[in-house]
mmCIF file of C-alpha atoms in Angstrom:
data_model
loop_
_atom_site.group_PDB
_atom_site.id
_atom_site.type_symbol
_atom_site.label_atom_id
_atom_site.label_comp_id
_atom_site.label_asym_id
_atom_site.label_seq_id
_atom_site.Cartn_x
_atom_site.Cartn_y
_atom_site.Cartn_z
ATOM 1 C CA UNK J 187 -6.411 10.390 -16.960
ATOM 2 C CA UNK J 188 -4.587 11.858 -13.929
ATOM 3 C CA UNK J 189 -7.455 14.018 -12.975
ATOM 4 C CA UNK J 190 -9.951 11.155 -13.359
ATOM 5 C CA UNK J 191 -7.848 8.943 -11.222
ATOM 6 C CA UNK J 192 -7.242 11.583 -8.685
ATOM 7 C CA UNK J 193 -11.005 11.952 -8.231
ATOM 8 C CA UNK J 194 -11.484 8.252 -7.753
ATOM 9 C CA UNK J 195 -8.698 8.079 -5.187
ATOM 10 C CA UNK J 196 -9.825 11.108 -3.339
ATOM 11 C CA UNK J 197 -13.524 10.613 -3.204
ATOM 12 C CA UNK J 198 -14.368 7.059 -4.310
ATOM 13 C CA UNK J 199 -15.877 4.441 -2.066
ATOM 14 C CA UNK J 200 -13.669 1.439 -1.550
ATOM 15 C CA UNK J 201 -10.083 0.404 -0.782
ATOM 16 C CA UNK J 202 -6.530 0.128 -2.067
ATOM 17 C CA UNK J 203 -5.208 -3.377 -2.711
ATOM 18 C CA UNK J 204 -1.733 -3.973 -1.785
ATOM 19 C CA UNK J 205 -0.062 -6.419 -4.137
ATOM 20 C CA UNK J 206 3.492 -5.187 -3.744
ATOM 21 C CA UNK J 207 5.435 -8.057 -1.965
ATOM 22 C CA UNK J 208 9.097 -7.578 -3.103
ATOM 23 C CA UNK J 209 12.095 -9.943 -3.080
ATOM 24 C CA UNK J 210 12.428 -10.136 0.642
ATOM 25 C CA UNK J 211 8.643 -10.874 1.397
ATOM 26 C CA UNK J 212 7.753 -12.917 -1.766
ATOM 27 C CA UNK J 213 8.812 -16.346 -0.417
ATOM 28 C CA UNK J 214 6.510 -15.841 2.627
ATOM 29 C CA UNK J 215 3.649 -14.675 0.387
ATOM 30 C CA UNK J 216 4.089 -17.696 -1.838
ATOM 31 C CA UNK J 217 4.157 -19.975 1.215
ATOM 32 C CA UNK J 218 0.889 -18.661 2.476
ATOM 33 C CA UNK J 219 -0.477 -19.260 -1.040
ATOM 34 C CA UNK J 220 0.589 -22.899 -0.885
ATOM 35 C CA UNK J 221 3.807 -22.721 -2.944
ATOM 36 C CA UNK J 222 6.834 -23.928 -0.966
ATOM 37 C CA UNK J 223 10.450 -22.801 -1.594
ATOM 38 C CA UNK J 224 11.304 -26.201 -3.125
ATOM 39 C CA UNK J 225 8.784 -25.506 -5.810
ATOM 40 C CA UNK J 226 11.121 -23.009 -7.634
ATOM 41 C CA UNK J 227 14.829 -22.461 -8.213
ATOM 42 C CA UNK J 228 16.118 -18.915 -8.232
ATOM 43 C CA UNK J 229 14.527 -15.458 -8.303
ATOM 44 C CA UNK J 230 13.258 -15.595 -11.968
ATOM 45 C CA UNK J 231 11.079 -18.818 -11.183
ATOM 46 C CA UNK J 232 9.970 -17.220 -7.907
ATOM 47 C CA UNK J 233 8.860 -14.020 -9.657
ATOM 48 C CA UNK J 234 7.120 -15.959 -12.360
ATOM 49 C CA UNK J 235 5.053 -17.769 -9.698
ATOM 50 C CA UNK J 236 4.247 -14.584 -7.742
ATOM 51 C CA UNK J 237 3.116 -12.993 -10.927
ATOM 52 C CA UNK J 238 0.821 -15.866 -11.573
ATOM 53 C CA UNK J 239 -0.500 -15.476 -8.096
ATOM 54 C CA UNK J 240 -1.116 -11.684 -8.646
ATOM 55 C CA UNK J 241 -2.611 -12.325 -12.103
ATOM 56 C CA UNK J 242 -5.088 -14.788 -10.574
ATOM 57 C CA UNK J 243 -6.151 -12.054 -8.092
ATOM 58 C CA UNK J 244 -6.448 -9.108 -10.501
ATOM 59 C CA UNK J 245 -8.229 -11.164 -13.173
ATOM 60 C CA UNK J 246 -10.817 -12.597 -10.685
ATOM 61 C CA UNK J 247 -14.403 -11.275 -11.340
ATOM 62 C CA UNK J 248 -14.338 -10.285 -7.642
ATOM 63 C CA UNK J 249 -11.400 -7.923 -8.055
ATOM 64 C CA UNK J 250 -13.265 -4.801 -9.640
ATOM 65 C CA UNK J 251 -13.747 -1.123 -9.181
ATOM 66 C CA UNK J 252 -17.057 -1.574 -7.401
ATOM 67 C CA UNK J 253 -15.003 -2.153 -4.239
ATOM 68 C CA UNK J 254 -11.350 -1.353 -5.139
ATOM 69 C CA UNK J 255 -10.028 2.112 -5.899
ATOM 70 C CA UNK J 256 -6.432 1.319 -6.502
ATOM 71 C CA UNK J 257 -3.700 -1.486 -6.365
ATOM 72 C CA UNK J 258 -0.218 -1.103 -5.358
ATOM 73 C CA UNK J 259 2.227 -3.100 -7.580
ATOM 74 C CA UNK J 260 5.897 -4.360 -7.180
ATOM 75 C CA UNK J 261 8.310 -3.051 -9.820
ATOM 76 C CA UNK J 262 8.486 -6.395 -11.630
ATOM 77 C CA UNK J 263 4.674 -6.665 -11.685
ATOM 78 C CA UNK J 264 4.595 -3.160 -13.317
ATOM 79 C CA UNK J 265 6.865 -4.437 -16.139
ATOM 80 C CA UNK J 266 4.876 -7.825 -16.670
ATOM 81 C CA UNK J 267 1.726 -8.327 -18.637
ATOM 82 C CA UNK J 268 -1.705 -9.527 -17.772
ATOM 83 C CA UNK J 269 -3.748 -10.785 -20.730
ATOM 84 C CA UNK J 270 -1.423 -8.963 -23.133
ATOM 85 C CA UNK J 271 -1.342 -5.591 -21.419
ATOM 86 C CA UNK J 272 1.190 -4.264 -18.969
ATOM 87 C CA UNK J 273 -0.326 -4.755 -15.442
ATOM 88 C CA UNK J 274 -1.018 -0.990 -14.823
ATOM 89 C CA UNK J 275 -2.816 -0.585 -18.188
ATOM 90 C CA UNK J 276 -4.739 -3.877 -17.433
ATOM 91 C CA UNK J 277 -5.872 -2.536 -14.114
ATOM 92 C CA UNK J 278 -7.010 0.871 -15.536
ATOM 93 C CA UNK J 279 -8.346 0.015 -18.853
ATOM 94 C CA UNK J 280 -9.923 -3.357 -18.080
ATOM 95 C CA UNK J 281 -10.841 -2.895 -14.357
ATOM 96 C CA UNK J 282 -10.992 0.923 -13.722
ATOM 97 C CA UNK J 283 -8.604 0.562 -10.868
ATOM 98 C CA UNK J 284 -5.817 3.210 -10.266
ATOM 99 C CA UNK J 285 -2.290 1.647 -10.382
ATOM 100 C CA UNK J 286 0.301 2.542 -7.769
ATOM 101 C CA UNK J 287 3.967 1.435 -7.539
ATOM 102 C CA UNK J 288 6.131 0.489 -4.473
ATOM 103 C CA UNK J 289 9.295 2.409 -4.893
ATOM 104 C CA UNK J 290 11.436 1.861 -1.858
ATOM 105 C CA UNK J 291 14.382 -0.588 -1.782
ATOM 106 C CA UNK J 292 13.549 -2.048 1.629
ATOM 107 C CA UNK J 293 14.498 -1.162 5.266
ATOM 108 C CA UNK J 294 17.802 -0.232 6.721
ATOM 109 C CA UNK J 295 18.966 -1.655 10.024
ATOM 110 C CA UNK J 296 17.147 -0.465 13.106
ATOM 111 C CA UNK J 297 18.630 2.558 14.886
ATOM 112 C CA UNK J 298 16.895 4.945 17.373
ATOM 113 C CA UNK J 299 13.949 2.696 17.604
ATOM 114 C CA UNK J 300 13.110 2.850 13.829
ATOM 115 C CA UNK J 301 13.992 1.486 10.435
ATOM 116 C CA UNK J 302 14.583 4.078 7.706
ATOM 117 C CA UNK J 303 14.263 3.345 3.998
ATOM 118 C CA UNK J 304 17.509 2.147 2.286
ATOM 119 C CA UNK J 305 19.213 4.652 -0.011
ATOM 120 C CA UNK J 306 17.519 4.624 -3.437
ATOM 121 C CA UNK J 307 19.853 6.218 -6.005
ATOM 122 C CA UNK J 308 17.915 4.820 -9.006
ATOM 123 C CA UNK J 309 14.714 6.523 -7.963
ATOM 124 C CA UNK J 310 14.474 9.181 -10.620
ATOM 125 C CA UNK J 311 14.915 6.556 -13.360
ATOM 126 C CA UNK J 312 12.250 4.380 -11.654
ATOM 127 C CA UNK J 313 9.840 7.325 -11.608
ATOM 128 C CA UNK J 314 10.492 7.965 -15.239
ATOM 129 C CA UNK J 315 9.617 4.303 -16.140
ATOM 130 C CA UNK J 316 6.597 4.609 -13.783
ATOM 131 C CA UNK J 317 5.274 7.486 -15.862
ATOM 132 C CA UNK J 318 5.810 5.501 -19.082
ATOM 133 C CA UNK J 319 3.876 2.642 -17.501
ATOM 134 C CA UNK J 320 0.951 4.998 -16.711
ATOM 135 C CA UNK J 321 1.336 4.803 -12.855
ATOM 136 C CA UNK J 322 -0.685 7.295 -10.787
ATOM 137 C CA UNK J 323 1.166 7.243 -7.502
ATOM 138 C CA UNK J 324 3.840 5.551 -5.359
ATOM 139 C CA UNK J 325 4.292 3.848 -2.033
ATOM 140 C CA UNK J 326 7.386 3.677 0.252
ATOM 141 C CA UNK J 327 7.575 2.099 3.719
ATOM 142 C CA UNK J 328 9.497 2.842 6.875
ATOM 143 C CA UNK J 329 8.987 1.109 10.320
ATOM 144 C CA UNK J 330 8.620 2.705 13.806
ATOM 145 C CA UNK J 331 9.270 0.273 16.641
ATOM 146 C CA UNK J 332 9.736 2.495 19.578
ATOM 147 C CA UNK J 333 8.416 5.910 20.810
ATOM 148 C CA UNK J 334 11.807 7.601 20.131
ATOM 149 C CA UNK J 335 11.232 11.261 19.137
ATOM 150 C CA UNK J 336 14.535 11.481 17.254
ATOM 151 C CA UNK J 337 14.038 8.360 15.296
ATOM 152 C CA UNK J 338 10.389 9.143 14.471
ATOM 153 C CA UNK J 339 11.532 12.721 13.152
ATOM 154 C CA UNK J 340 14.092 11.017 10.936
ATOM 155 C CA UNK J 341 11.492 8.681 9.466
ATOM 156 C CA UNK J 342 9.085 11.386 8.713
ATOM 157 C CA UNK J 343 11.778 13.801 7.407
ATOM 158 C CA UNK J 344 13.049 11.123 4.990
ATOM 159 C CA UNK J 345 9.562 10.132 3.839
ATOM 160 C CA UNK J 346 8.589 13.706 2.915
ATOM 161 C CA UNK J 347 11.962 14.402 1.360
ATOM 162 C CA UNK J 348 11.491 11.456 -1.028
ATOM 163 C CA UNK J 349 7.901 12.259 -1.359
ATOM 164 C CA UNK J 350 8.703 15.712 -2.779
ATOM 165 C CA UNK J 351 11.101 14.038 -5.335
ATOM 166 C CA UNK J 352 8.048 11.892 -6.388
ATOM 167 C CA UNK J 353 5.727 14.848 -6.562
ATOM 168 C CA UNK J 354 8.289 16.631 -8.818
ATOM 169 C CA UNK J 355 8.091 13.676 -11.169
ATOM 170 C CA UNK J 356 4.225 14.122 -11.501
ATOM 171 C CA UNK J 357 3.277 11.256 -9.261
ATOM 172 C CA UNK J 358 1.323 11.117 -5.949
ATOM 173 C CA UNK J 359 3.268 9.578 -3.096
ATOM 174 C CA UNK J 360 1.715 7.293 -0.516
ATOM 175 C CA UNK J 361 3.908 8.126 2.586
ATOM 176 C CA UNK J 362 4.051 5.001 4.831
ATOM 177 C CA UNK J 363 5.654 5.315 8.311
ATOM 178 C CA UNK J 364 4.333 2.074 9.737
ATOM 179 C CA UNK J 365 4.081 1.778 13.577
ATOM 180 C CA UNK J 366 4.713 -1.805 14.563
ATOM 181 C CA UNK J 367 1.475 -3.282 15.981
ATOM 182 C CA UNK J 368 3.550 -5.172 18.537
ATOM 183 C CA UNK J 369 5.387 -2.108 19.828
ATOM 184 C CA UNK J 370 4.997 -1.775 23.638
ATOM 185 C CA UNK J 371 4.469 2.018 23.293
ATOM 186 C CA UNK J 372 2.466 2.016 20.044
ATOM 187 C CA UNK J 373 0.048 4.804 21.234
ATOM 188 C CA UNK J 374 2.962 7.111 22.211
ATOM 189 C CA UNK J 375 4.656 6.519 18.926
ATOM 190 C CA UNK J 376 1.463 7.473 17.133
ATOM 191 C CA UNK J 377 1.192 10.719 18.988
ATOM 192 C CA UNK J 378 4.744 11.621 17.994
ATOM 193 C CA UNK J 379 4.214 10.492 14.497
ATOM 194 C CA UNK J 380 1.079 12.495 14.024
ATOM 195 C CA UNK J 381 2.647 15.672 15.185
ATOM 196 C CA UNK J 382 5.662 15.166 12.860
ATOM 197 C CA UNK J 383 3.339 14.530 9.826
ATOM 198 C CA UNK J 384 1.306 17.596 10.514
ATOM 199 C CA UNK J 385 4.517 19.654 10.708
ATOM 200 C CA UNK J 386 5.433 18.543 7.231
ATOM 201 C CA UNK J 387 1.883 18.713 5.740
ATOM 202 C CA UNK J 388 1.613 22.394 6.803
ATOM 203 C CA UNK J 389 4.771 23.184 4.856
ATOM 204 C CA UNK J 390 3.571 21.543 1.522
ATOM 205 C CA UNK J 391 2.854 23.848 -1.365
ATOM 206 C CA UNK J 392 -0.508 24.251 -3.134
ATOM 207 C CA UNK J 393 0.146 21.557 -5.752
ATOM 208 C CA UNK J 394 2.018 19.046 -3.512
ATOM 209 C CA UNK J 395 -0.628 16.394 -2.697
ATOM 210 C CA UNK J 396 0.239 13.355 -0.703
ATOM 211 C CA UNK J 397 -1.432 10.145 0.594
ATOM 212 C CA UNK J 398 -0.679 8.597 3.937
ATOM 213 C CA UNK J 399 -0.489 4.856 4.760
ATOM 214 C CA UNK J 400 -0.684 4.373 8.516
ATOM 215 C CA UNK J 401 -1.097 1.476 11.007
ATOM 216 C CA UNK J 402 -4.645 1.512 12.440
ATOM 217 C CA UNK J 403 -4.311 3.623 15.503
ATOM 218 C CA UNK J 404 -4.687 2.566 19.014
ATOM 219 C CA UNK J 405 -7.102 5.326 19.794
ATOM 220 C CA UNK J 406 -10.200 5.377 17.517
ATOM 221 C CA UNK J 407 -10.289 8.291 15.066
ATOM 222 C CA UNK J 408 -6.846 9.478 16.134
ATOM 223 C CA UNK J 409 -5.920 10.409 12.582
ATOM 224 C CA UNK J 410 -9.097 12.571 11.965
ATOM 225 C CA UNK J 411 -6.812 15.685 11.549
ATOM 226 C CA UNK J 412 -4.761 14.019 8.962
ATOM 227 C CA UNK J 413 -7.738 12.667 7.057
ATOM 228 C CA UNK J 414 -9.238 16.104 6.872
ATOM 229 C CA UNK J 415 -5.993 18.053 6.024
ATOM 230 C CA UNK J 416 -6.340 19.871 2.805
ATOM 231 C CA UNK J 417 -2.878 18.538 1.465
ATOM 232 C CA UNK J 418 -3.912 14.883 2.013
ATOM 233 C CA UNK J 419 -5.661 13.044 -0.842
ATOM 234 C CA UNK J 420 -6.578 9.987 1.221
ATOM 235 C CA UNK J 421 -5.429 8.168 4.448
ATOM 236 C CA UNK J 422 -5.190 4.429 4.015
ATOM 237 C CA UNK J 423 -4.506 1.768 6.651
ATOM 238 C CA UNK J 424 -2.122 -1.193 6.492
ATOM 239 C CA UNK J 425 -3.225 -4.444 8.124
ATOM 240 C CA UNK J 426 0.219 -4.704 9.803
ATOM 241 C CA UNK J 427 -0.110 -8.484 10.673
ATOM 242 C CA UNK J 428 -3.538 -8.431 12.045
ATOM 243 C CA UNK J 429 -5.843 -11.077 10.801
ATOM 244 C CA UNK J 430 -8.372 -9.915 8.286
ATOM 245 C CA UNK J 431 -11.163 -10.172 10.757
ATOM 246 C CA UNK J 432 -9.164 -8.126 13.489
ATOM 247 C CA UNK J 433 -8.141 -5.556 10.846
ATOM 248 C CA UNK J 434 -11.703 -5.077 9.605
ATOM 249 C CA UNK J 435 -12.952 -4.845 13.178
ATOM 250 C CA UNK J 436 -10.360 -2.055 13.994
ATOM 251 C CA UNK J 437 -10.958 -0.276 10.757
ATOM 252 C CA UNK J 438 -14.693 -0.015 11.362
ATOM 253 C CA UNK J 439 -13.899 2.220 14.433
ATOM 254 C CA UNK J 440 -12.094 4.717 12.457
ATOM 255 C CA UNK J 441 -14.204 6.881 10.262
ATOM 256 C CA UNK J 442 -12.743 8.078 7.083
ATOM 257 C CA UNK J 443 -9.851 5.663 7.119
ATOM 258 C CA UNK J 444 -9.806 3.115 4.325
ATOM 259 C CA UNK J 445 -7.968 -0.151 3.962
ATOM 260 C CA UNK J 446 -4.886 -0.822 2.021
ATOM 261 C CA UNK J 447 -4.343 -4.485 2.985
ATOM 262 C CA UNK J 448 -1.949 -7.045 1.603
ATOM 263 C CA UNK J 449 -1.935 -10.251 3.786
ATOM 264 C CA UNK J 450 -5.502 -9.570 5.071
ATOM 265 C CA UNK J 451 -6.689 -9.317 1.493
ATOM 266 C CA UNK J 452 -5.151 -12.641 0.348
ATOM 267 C CA UNK J 453 -5.740 -14.529 3.608
ATOM 268 C CA UNK J 454 -6.895 -18.083 2.868
ATOM 269 C CA UNK J 455 -6.263 -17.971 -0.824
ATOM 270 C CA UNK J 456 -4.474 -21.011 -2.073
ATOM 271 C CA UNK J 457 -2.948 -22.286 -5.421
ATOM 272 C CA UNK J 458 -4.785 -25.523 -4.955
ATOM 273 C CA UNK J 459 -8.275 -24.028 -4.832
ATOM 274 C CA UNK J 460 -10.715 -24.407 -7.801
ATOM 275 C CA UNK J 461 -11.518 -21.112 -9.521
ATOM 276 C CA UNK J 462 -14.884 -21.299 -7.949
ATOM 277 C CA UNK J 463 -13.709 -21.656 -4.427
ATOM 278 C CA UNK J 464 -10.980 -19.144 -4.936
ATOM 279 C CA UNK J 465 -13.208 -16.465 -6.420
ATOM 280 C CA UNK J 466 -15.788 -17.018 -3.733
ATOM 281 C CA UNK J 467 -13.361 -16.545 -0.875
ATOM 282 C CA UNK J 468 -11.753 -13.450 -2.608
ATOM 283 C CA UNK J 469 -15.157 -11.961 -3.082
ATOM 284 C CA UNK J 470 -15.998 -12.475 0.651
ATOM 285 C CA UNK J 471 -12.658 -10.969 1.632
ATOM 286 C CA UNK J 472 -13.158 -7.878 -0.620
ATOM 287 C CA UNK J 473 -16.754 -7.433 0.621
ATOM 288 C CA UNK J 474 -15.677 -7.406 4.253
ATOM 289 C CA UNK J 475 -12.694 -4.982 3.663
ATOM 290 C CA UNK J 476 -14.908 -2.707 1.500
ATOM 291 C CA UNK J 477 -17.628 -2.646 4.223
ATOM 292 C CA UNK J 478 -15.089 -1.763 6.860
ATOM 293 C CA UNK J 479 -13.632 0.928 4.606
ATOM 294 C CA UNK J 480 -16.874 2.828 3.942
ATOM 295 C CA UNK J 481 -18.278 2.664 7.479
#
């Protein structure tokens, strides 16, 4: 299964759907979906509702392997079921979509112009459970807000250190050092980031594959070296707060970079829509993201 999934992720045509909002971002995701905070009481009800939201997405006829290579899940989603199957098994067995898992515990306070990942002492146990749930790979996010060489080096060092821990557990890490799209020196941050990533890629062993999830660069095709690097399975792009239309437009200008959108994927979807209207809008969103990803 791992070999078949690796082939799909590495060479398939399509994009990675990001369905991994966690505790901090879930209320905002629900609000955009039309579910206000006064509709639920406490985390348990909140996560029940967000699972219903995600279930509606993944069970839609529009959500299929013709356009979607993989889907990134939140830990609670991994442990919940869709139509009687654990979500990763549903994705793979019913849809042919490769399951990934968000494994970070959120962001630390900003220092040196960046936000590192919070400590994650339970990662080994989570990776063990991920294997039991038939997860293929993982995702973890840091954020770069300023072109601070020291801060950016710390971000990339941490990402690859944790990435090696994930590889040792038999999973493929998606390394995600996001550059804030509103940063005043975004282009300079991307220059520093690319060099730091290349330094680490060149030190990886023969059997240490990684994926990269990056903000769409300011300079078109700026990440060509990363996309073509032999240690990189795939480079995917986050929407980073852009509208779907803007994210698709910028993605089109970057050959070989594919989408891994969250907000841009679910933009406009609402709990109050009929299934017909919902599925039609989701199909249109997926089609546009797919077209931008294969250009």
